[in-house]
Tab-separated table of C-alpha atoms (C1' of nucleotides) in Angstrom:
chain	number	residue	atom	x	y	z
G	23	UNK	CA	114.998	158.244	165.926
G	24	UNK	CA	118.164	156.382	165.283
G	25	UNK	CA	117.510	153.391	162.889
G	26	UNK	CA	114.236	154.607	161.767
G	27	UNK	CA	115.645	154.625	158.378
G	28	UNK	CA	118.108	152.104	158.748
G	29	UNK	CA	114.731	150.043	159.470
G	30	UNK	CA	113.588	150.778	156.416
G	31	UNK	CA	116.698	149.740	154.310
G	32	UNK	CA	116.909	147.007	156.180
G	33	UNK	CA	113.310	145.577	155.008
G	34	UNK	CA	114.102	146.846	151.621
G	35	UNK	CA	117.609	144.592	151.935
G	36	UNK	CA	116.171	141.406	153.168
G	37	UNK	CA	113.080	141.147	151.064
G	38	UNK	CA	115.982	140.282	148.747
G	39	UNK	CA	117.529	137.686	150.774
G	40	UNK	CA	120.559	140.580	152.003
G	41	UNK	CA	121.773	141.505	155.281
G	42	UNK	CA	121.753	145.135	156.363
G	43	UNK	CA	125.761	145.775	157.543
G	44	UNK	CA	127.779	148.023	158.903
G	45	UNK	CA	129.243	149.309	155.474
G	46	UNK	CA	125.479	148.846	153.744
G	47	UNK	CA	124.663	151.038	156.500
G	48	UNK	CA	127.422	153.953	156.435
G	49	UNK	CA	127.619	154.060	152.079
G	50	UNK	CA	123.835	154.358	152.580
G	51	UNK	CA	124.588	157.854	154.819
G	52	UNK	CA	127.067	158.986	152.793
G	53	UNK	CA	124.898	158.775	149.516
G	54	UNK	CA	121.824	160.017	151.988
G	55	UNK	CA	123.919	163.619	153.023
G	56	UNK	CA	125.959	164.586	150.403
G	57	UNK	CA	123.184	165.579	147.372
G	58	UNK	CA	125.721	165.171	145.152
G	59	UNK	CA	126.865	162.792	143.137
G	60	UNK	CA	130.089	160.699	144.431
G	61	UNK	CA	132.508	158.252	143.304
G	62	UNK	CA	133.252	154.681	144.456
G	63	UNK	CA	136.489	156.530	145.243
G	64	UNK	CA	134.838	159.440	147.453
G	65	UNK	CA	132.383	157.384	149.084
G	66	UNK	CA	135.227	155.165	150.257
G	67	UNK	CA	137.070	158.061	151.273
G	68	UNK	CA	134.282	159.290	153.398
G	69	UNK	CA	132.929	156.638	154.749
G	70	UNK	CA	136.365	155.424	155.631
G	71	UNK	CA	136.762	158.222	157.863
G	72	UNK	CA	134.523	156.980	160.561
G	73	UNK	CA	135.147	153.687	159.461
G	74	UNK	CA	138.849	153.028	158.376
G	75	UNK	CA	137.950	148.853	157.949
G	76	UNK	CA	136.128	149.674	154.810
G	77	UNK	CA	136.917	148.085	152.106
G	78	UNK	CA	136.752	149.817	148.154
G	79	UNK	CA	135.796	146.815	146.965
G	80	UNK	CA	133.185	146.595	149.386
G	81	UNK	CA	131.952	149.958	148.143
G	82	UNK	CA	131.662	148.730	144.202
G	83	UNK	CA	129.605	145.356	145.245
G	84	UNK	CA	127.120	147.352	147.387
G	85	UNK	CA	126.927	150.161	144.659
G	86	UNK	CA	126.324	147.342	142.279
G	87	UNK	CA	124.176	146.177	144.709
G	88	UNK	CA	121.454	149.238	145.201
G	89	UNK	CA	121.896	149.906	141.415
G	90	UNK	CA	119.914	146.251	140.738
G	91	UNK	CA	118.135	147.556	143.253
G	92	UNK	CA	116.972	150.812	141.246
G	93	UNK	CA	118.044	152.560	144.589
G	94	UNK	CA	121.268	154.681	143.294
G	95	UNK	CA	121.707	155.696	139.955
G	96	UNK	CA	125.263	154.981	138.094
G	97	UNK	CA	126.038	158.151	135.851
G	98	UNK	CA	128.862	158.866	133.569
G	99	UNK	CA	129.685	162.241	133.238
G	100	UNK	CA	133.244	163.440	131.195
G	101	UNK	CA	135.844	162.272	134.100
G	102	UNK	CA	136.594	158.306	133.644
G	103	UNK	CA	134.775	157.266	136.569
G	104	UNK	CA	131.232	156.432	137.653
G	105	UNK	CA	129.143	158.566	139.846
G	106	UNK	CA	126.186	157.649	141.954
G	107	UNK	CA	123.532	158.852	143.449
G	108	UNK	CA	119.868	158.061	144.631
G	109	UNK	CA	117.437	157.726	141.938
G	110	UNK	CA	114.633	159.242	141.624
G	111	UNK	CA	112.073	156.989	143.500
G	112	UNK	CA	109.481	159.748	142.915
G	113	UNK	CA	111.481	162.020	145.192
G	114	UNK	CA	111.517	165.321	145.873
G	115	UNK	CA	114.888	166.598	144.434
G	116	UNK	CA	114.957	164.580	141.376
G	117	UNK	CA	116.885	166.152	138.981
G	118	UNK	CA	119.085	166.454	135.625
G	119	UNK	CA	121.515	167.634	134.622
G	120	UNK	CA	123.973	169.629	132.687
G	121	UNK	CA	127.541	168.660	131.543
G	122	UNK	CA	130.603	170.692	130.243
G	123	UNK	CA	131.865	169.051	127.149
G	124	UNK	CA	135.388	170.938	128.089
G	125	UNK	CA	135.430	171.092	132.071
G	126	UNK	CA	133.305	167.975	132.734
G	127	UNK	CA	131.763	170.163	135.523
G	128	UNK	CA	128.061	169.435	136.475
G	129	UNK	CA	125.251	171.265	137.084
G	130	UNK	CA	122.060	170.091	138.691
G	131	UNK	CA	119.252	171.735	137.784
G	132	UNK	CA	115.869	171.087	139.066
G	133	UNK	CA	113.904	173.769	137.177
G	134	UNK	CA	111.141	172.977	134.639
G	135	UNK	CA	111.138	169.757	136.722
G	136	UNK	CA	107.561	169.196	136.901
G	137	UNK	CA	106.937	170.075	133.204
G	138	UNK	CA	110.014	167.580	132.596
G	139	UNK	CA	108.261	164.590	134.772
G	140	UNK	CA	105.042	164.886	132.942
G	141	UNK	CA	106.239	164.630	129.551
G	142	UNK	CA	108.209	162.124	130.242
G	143	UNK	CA	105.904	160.145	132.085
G	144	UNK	CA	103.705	160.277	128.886
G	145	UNK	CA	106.733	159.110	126.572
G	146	UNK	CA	107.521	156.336	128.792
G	147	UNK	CA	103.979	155.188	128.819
G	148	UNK	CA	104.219	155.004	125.112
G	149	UNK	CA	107.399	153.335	125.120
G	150	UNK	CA	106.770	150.259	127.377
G	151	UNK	CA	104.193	149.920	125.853
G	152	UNK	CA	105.584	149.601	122.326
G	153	UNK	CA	109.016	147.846	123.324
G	154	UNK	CA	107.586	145.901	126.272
G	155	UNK	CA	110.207	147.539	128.095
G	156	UNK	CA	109.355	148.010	132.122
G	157	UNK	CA	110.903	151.794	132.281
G	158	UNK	CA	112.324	152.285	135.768
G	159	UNK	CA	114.076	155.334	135.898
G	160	UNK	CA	115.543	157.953	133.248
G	161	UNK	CA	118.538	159.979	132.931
G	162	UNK	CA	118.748	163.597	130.979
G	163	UNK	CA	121.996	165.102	130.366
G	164	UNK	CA	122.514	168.102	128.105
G	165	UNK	CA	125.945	168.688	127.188
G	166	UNK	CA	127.543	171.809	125.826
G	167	UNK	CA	129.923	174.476	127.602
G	168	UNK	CA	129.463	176.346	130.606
G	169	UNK	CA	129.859	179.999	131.380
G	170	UNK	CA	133.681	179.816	132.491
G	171	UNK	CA	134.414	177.063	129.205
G	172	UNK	CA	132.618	179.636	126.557
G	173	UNK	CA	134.826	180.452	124.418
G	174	UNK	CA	133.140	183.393	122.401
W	8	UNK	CA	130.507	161.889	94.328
W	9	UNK	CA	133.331	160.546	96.000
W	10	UNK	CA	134.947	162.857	98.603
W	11	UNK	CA	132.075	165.679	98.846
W	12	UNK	CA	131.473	164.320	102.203
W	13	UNK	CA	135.265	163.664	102.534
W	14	UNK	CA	135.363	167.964	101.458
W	15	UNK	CA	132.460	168.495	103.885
W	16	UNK	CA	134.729	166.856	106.538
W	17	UNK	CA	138.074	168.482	105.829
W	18	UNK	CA	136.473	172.229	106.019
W	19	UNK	CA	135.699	171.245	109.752
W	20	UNK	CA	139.085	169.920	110.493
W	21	UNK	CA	140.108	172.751	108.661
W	22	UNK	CA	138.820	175.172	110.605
W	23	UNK	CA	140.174	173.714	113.761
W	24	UNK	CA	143.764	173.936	112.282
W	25	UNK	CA	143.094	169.972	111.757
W	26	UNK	CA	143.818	167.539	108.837
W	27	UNK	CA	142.110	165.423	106.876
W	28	UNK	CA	143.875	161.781	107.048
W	29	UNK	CA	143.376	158.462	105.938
W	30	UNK	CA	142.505	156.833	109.811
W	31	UNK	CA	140.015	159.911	109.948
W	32	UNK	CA	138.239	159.775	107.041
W	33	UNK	CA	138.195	155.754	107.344
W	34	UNK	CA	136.691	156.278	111.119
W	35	UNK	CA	134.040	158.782	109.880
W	36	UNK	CA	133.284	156.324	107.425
W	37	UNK	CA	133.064	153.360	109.929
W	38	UNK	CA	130.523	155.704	112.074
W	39	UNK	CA	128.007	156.878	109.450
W	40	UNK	CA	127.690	153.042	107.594
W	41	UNK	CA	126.764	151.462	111.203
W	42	UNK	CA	123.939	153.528	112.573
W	43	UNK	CA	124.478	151.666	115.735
W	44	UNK	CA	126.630	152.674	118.727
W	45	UNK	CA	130.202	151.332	118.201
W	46	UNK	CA	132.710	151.059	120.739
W	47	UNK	CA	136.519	152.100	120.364
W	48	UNK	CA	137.669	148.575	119.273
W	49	UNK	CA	134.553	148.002	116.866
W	50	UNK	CA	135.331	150.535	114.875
W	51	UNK	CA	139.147	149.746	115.346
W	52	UNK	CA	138.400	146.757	114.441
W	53	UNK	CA	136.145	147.475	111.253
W	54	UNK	CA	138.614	150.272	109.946
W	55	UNK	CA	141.519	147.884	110.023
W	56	UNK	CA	140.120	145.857	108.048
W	57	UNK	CA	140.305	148.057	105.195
W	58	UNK	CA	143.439	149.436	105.972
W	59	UNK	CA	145.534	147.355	108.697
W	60	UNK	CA	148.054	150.090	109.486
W	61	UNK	CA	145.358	151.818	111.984
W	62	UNK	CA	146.184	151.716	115.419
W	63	UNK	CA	144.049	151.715	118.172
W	64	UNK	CA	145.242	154.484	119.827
W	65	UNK	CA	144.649	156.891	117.046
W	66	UNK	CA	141.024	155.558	116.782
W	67	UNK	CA	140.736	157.032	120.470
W	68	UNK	CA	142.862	159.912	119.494
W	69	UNK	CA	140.404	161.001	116.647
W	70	UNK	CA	137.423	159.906	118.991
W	71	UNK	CA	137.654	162.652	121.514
W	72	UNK	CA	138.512	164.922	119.204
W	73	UNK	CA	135.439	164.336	117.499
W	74	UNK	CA	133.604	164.711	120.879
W	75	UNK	CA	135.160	168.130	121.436
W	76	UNK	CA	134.175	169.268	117.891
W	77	UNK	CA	130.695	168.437	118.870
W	78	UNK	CA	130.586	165.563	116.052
W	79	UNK	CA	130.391	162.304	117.829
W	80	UNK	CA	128.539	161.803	121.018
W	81	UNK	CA	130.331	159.247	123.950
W	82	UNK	CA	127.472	157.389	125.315
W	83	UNK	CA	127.855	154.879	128.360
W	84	UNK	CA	125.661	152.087	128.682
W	85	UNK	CA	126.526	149.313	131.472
W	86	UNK	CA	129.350	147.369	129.295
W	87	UNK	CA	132.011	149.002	130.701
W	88	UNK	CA	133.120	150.395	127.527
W	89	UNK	CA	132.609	153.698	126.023
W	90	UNK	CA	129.688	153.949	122.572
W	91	UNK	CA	130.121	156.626	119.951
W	92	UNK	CA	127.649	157.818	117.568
W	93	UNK	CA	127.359	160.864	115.681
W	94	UNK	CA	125.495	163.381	117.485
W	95	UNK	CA	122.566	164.989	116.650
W	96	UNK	CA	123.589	167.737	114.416
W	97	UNK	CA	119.767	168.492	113.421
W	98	UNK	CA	120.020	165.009	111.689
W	99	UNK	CA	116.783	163.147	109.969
W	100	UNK	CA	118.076	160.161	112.796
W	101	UNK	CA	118.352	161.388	116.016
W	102	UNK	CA	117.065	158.698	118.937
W	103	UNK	CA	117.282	158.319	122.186
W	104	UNK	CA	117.870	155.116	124.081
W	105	UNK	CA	116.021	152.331	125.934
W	106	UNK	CA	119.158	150.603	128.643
W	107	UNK	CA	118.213	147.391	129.783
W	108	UNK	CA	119.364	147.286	133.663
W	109	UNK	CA	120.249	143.464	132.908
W	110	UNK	CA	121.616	142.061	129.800
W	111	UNK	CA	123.387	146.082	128.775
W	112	UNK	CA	120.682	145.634	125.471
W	113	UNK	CA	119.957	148.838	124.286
W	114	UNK	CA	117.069	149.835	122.422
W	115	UNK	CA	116.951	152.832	119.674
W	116	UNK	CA	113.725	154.318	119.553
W	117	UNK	CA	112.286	157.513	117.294
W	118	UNK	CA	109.111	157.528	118.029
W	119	UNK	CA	107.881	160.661	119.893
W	120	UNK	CA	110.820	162.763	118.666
W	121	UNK	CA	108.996	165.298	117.251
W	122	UNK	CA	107.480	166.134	120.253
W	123	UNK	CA	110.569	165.469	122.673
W	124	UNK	CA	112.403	167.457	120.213
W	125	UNK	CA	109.812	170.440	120.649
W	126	UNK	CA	110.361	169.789	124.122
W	127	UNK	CA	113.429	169.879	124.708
W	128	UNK	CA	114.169	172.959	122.761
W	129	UNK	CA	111.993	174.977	124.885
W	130	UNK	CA	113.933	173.718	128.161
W	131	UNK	CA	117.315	174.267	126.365
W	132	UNK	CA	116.169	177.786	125.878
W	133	UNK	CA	115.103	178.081	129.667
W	134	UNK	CA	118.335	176.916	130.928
W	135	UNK	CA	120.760	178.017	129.064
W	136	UNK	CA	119.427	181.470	129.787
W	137	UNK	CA	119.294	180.922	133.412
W	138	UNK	CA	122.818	178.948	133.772
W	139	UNK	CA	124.583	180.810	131.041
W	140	UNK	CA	125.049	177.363	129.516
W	141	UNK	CA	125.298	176.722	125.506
W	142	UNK	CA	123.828	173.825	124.916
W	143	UNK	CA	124.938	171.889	121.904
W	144	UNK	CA	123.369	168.334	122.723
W	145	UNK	CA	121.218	166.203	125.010
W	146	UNK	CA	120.972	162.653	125.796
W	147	UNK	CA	118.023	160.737	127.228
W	148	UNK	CA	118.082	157.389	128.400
W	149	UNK	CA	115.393	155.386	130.100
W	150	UNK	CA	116.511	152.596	132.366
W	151	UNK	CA	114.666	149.634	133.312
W	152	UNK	CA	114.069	145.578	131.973
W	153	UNK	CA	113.556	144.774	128.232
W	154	UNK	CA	110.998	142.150	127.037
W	155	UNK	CA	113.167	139.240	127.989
W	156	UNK	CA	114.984	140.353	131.056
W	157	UNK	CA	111.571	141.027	133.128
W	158	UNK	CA	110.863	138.216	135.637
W	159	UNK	CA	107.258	138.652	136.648
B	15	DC	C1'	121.616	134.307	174.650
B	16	DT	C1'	124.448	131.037	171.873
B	17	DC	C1'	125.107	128.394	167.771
B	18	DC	C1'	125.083	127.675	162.927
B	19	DT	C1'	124.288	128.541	158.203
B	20	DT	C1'	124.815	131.849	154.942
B	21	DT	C1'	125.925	136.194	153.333
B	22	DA	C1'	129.318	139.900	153.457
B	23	DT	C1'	133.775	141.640	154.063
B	24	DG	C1'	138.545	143.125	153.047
B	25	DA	C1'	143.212	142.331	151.268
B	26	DC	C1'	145.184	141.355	147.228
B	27	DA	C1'	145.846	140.166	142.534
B	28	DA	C1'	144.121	140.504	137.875
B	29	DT	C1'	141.708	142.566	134.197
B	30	DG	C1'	140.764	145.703	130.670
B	31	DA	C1'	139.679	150.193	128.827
B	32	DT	C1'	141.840	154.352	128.106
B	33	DT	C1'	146.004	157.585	128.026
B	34	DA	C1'	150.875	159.086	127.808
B	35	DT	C1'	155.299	158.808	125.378
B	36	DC	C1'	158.107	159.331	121.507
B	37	DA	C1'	160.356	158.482	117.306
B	38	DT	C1'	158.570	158.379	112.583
B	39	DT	C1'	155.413	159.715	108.878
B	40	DA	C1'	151.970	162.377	106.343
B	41	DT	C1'	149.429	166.674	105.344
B	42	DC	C1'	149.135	170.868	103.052
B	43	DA	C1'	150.279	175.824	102.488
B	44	DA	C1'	153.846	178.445	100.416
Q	9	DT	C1'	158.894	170.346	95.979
Q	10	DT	C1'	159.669	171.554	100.441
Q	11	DG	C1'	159.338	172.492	105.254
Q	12	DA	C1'	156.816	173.365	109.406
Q	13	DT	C1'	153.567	171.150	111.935
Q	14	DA	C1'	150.077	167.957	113.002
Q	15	DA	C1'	149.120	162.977	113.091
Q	16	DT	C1'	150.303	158.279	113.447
Q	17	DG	C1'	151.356	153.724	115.528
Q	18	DA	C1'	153.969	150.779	118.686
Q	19	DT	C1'	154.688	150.364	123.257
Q	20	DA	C1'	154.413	151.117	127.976
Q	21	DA	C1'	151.860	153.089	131.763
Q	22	DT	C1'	147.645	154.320	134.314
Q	23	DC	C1'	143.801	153.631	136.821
Q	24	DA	C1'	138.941	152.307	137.535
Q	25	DT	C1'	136.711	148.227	138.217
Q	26	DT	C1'	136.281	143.076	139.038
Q	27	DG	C1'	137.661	138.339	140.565
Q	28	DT	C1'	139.516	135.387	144.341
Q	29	DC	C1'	139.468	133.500	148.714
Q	30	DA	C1'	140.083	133.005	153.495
Q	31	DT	C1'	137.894	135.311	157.461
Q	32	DA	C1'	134.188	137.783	159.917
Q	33	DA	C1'	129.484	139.231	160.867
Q	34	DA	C1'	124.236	138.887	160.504
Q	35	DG	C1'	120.290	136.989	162.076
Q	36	DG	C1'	117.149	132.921	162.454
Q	37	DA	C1'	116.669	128.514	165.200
Q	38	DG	C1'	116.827	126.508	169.374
DNA sequence: CTCCTTTATGACAATGATTATCATTATCAA
DNA sequence: TTGATAATGATAATCATTGTCATAAAGGAG
């Protein structure tokens, strides 16, 4: 049970020449539970709870580190700081999402998701091929106002 | 001929109880001549040197308000820096955005709009019913290696 | 299991983009 | 032309992110 996916991670780390650590190890669970998407800030925060040695700068390299990786996603929303989360990797709960040009809130939405995937999968297709461009992973935001931000 | 885009642009500041200055006309000008992305400082930087009074932190100033008016879109590709660009706006040339996950390169592409724009509009209408969310614009990026960044 | 090389960490300082402050200036409706 | 109000620009302040470097931990070799 335990390490089963820390197994994993750990062959994804060292086919790249990286160690699987303690920190690696509890940002990885932190990103894993909470579905949403976190600051370097809250990620520190929680994983320093259980593990007050962490260090934030620890948390940007190994962010840094799974983005190369095309593990986590780095997303800008309206707020000044980054947010991450897992990337797609043909998961289930992929999703996109929807951003209040006034509030900065964000709403995941995972409806019209297969529709979504299939076009796109047909764009990128097209695109790589044109550009030469090795698509990886794509990021939808539509931005407007939300219910509580509507003026009219 | 000169100023009926300056008039187009003072009827929307208008409206907002805004005015039409010098540093805003000269950023508006700065952003429709370079069809590319433009940080802060670049267009800073291109405005004053047409008219060196402009100060930085107006260019930011008239930036976000911009944003809010739905005018300029704030795109963030890896640089750490914040890209403007006037949004869509039903314009003849909307794009979306090819990121290169190494070298930050970004790629405008049109090709496909029609259909993402078809698309998209049909999801807009499904979501915005279902979230009570007015959408005003989108933004689509694809993430992965450009031609001269992929190793294999 | 212990040792050793190498990678990773954490504290701290430094950077750099963006924002707040505030006295001064410019816009534009009356 | 004038006056109320919005906008500017210089400067300082903030705050997310990155660089530095001495120390600690991972994991392969023996």
């Amino acid at each position: 049970m335990r390490g089963s996916r820390a197994q994993c991670w750990r062959g994804r780390f060292q086919g790249g020449g990286y160690r699987l650590t303690k920190p690696r190890e509890l940002i990885l669970d932190v990103l894993a539970k909470s579905k949403e998407h976190l600051s370097a800030e809250d990620i520190f925060l929680s994983v320093h709870k259980i593990y007050s040695n962490i260090g934030l700068t620890t948390v940007y390299r190994n962010l840094e580190l799974l983005v190369e990786m095309g593990a986590v996603a780095k997303l800008h929303f309206g707020n000044g700081k980054a947010s991450y989360e897992f990337s797609r990797d043909g998961e289930k709960d992929h999703h996109h999402h929807l951003v209040c040009r006034k509030c900065n809130k964000v709403i995941d939405y995972a409806d019209f998701m297969k529709e979504e995937e299939e076009f796109l999968q047909k764009i990128e297709k097209g695109l790589s091929k044109k550009y030469k461009f090795e698509i990886q992973d794509h990021v939808i935001h539509f931005h407007g106002f939300c219910k509580s931000c509507q003026t009219s």
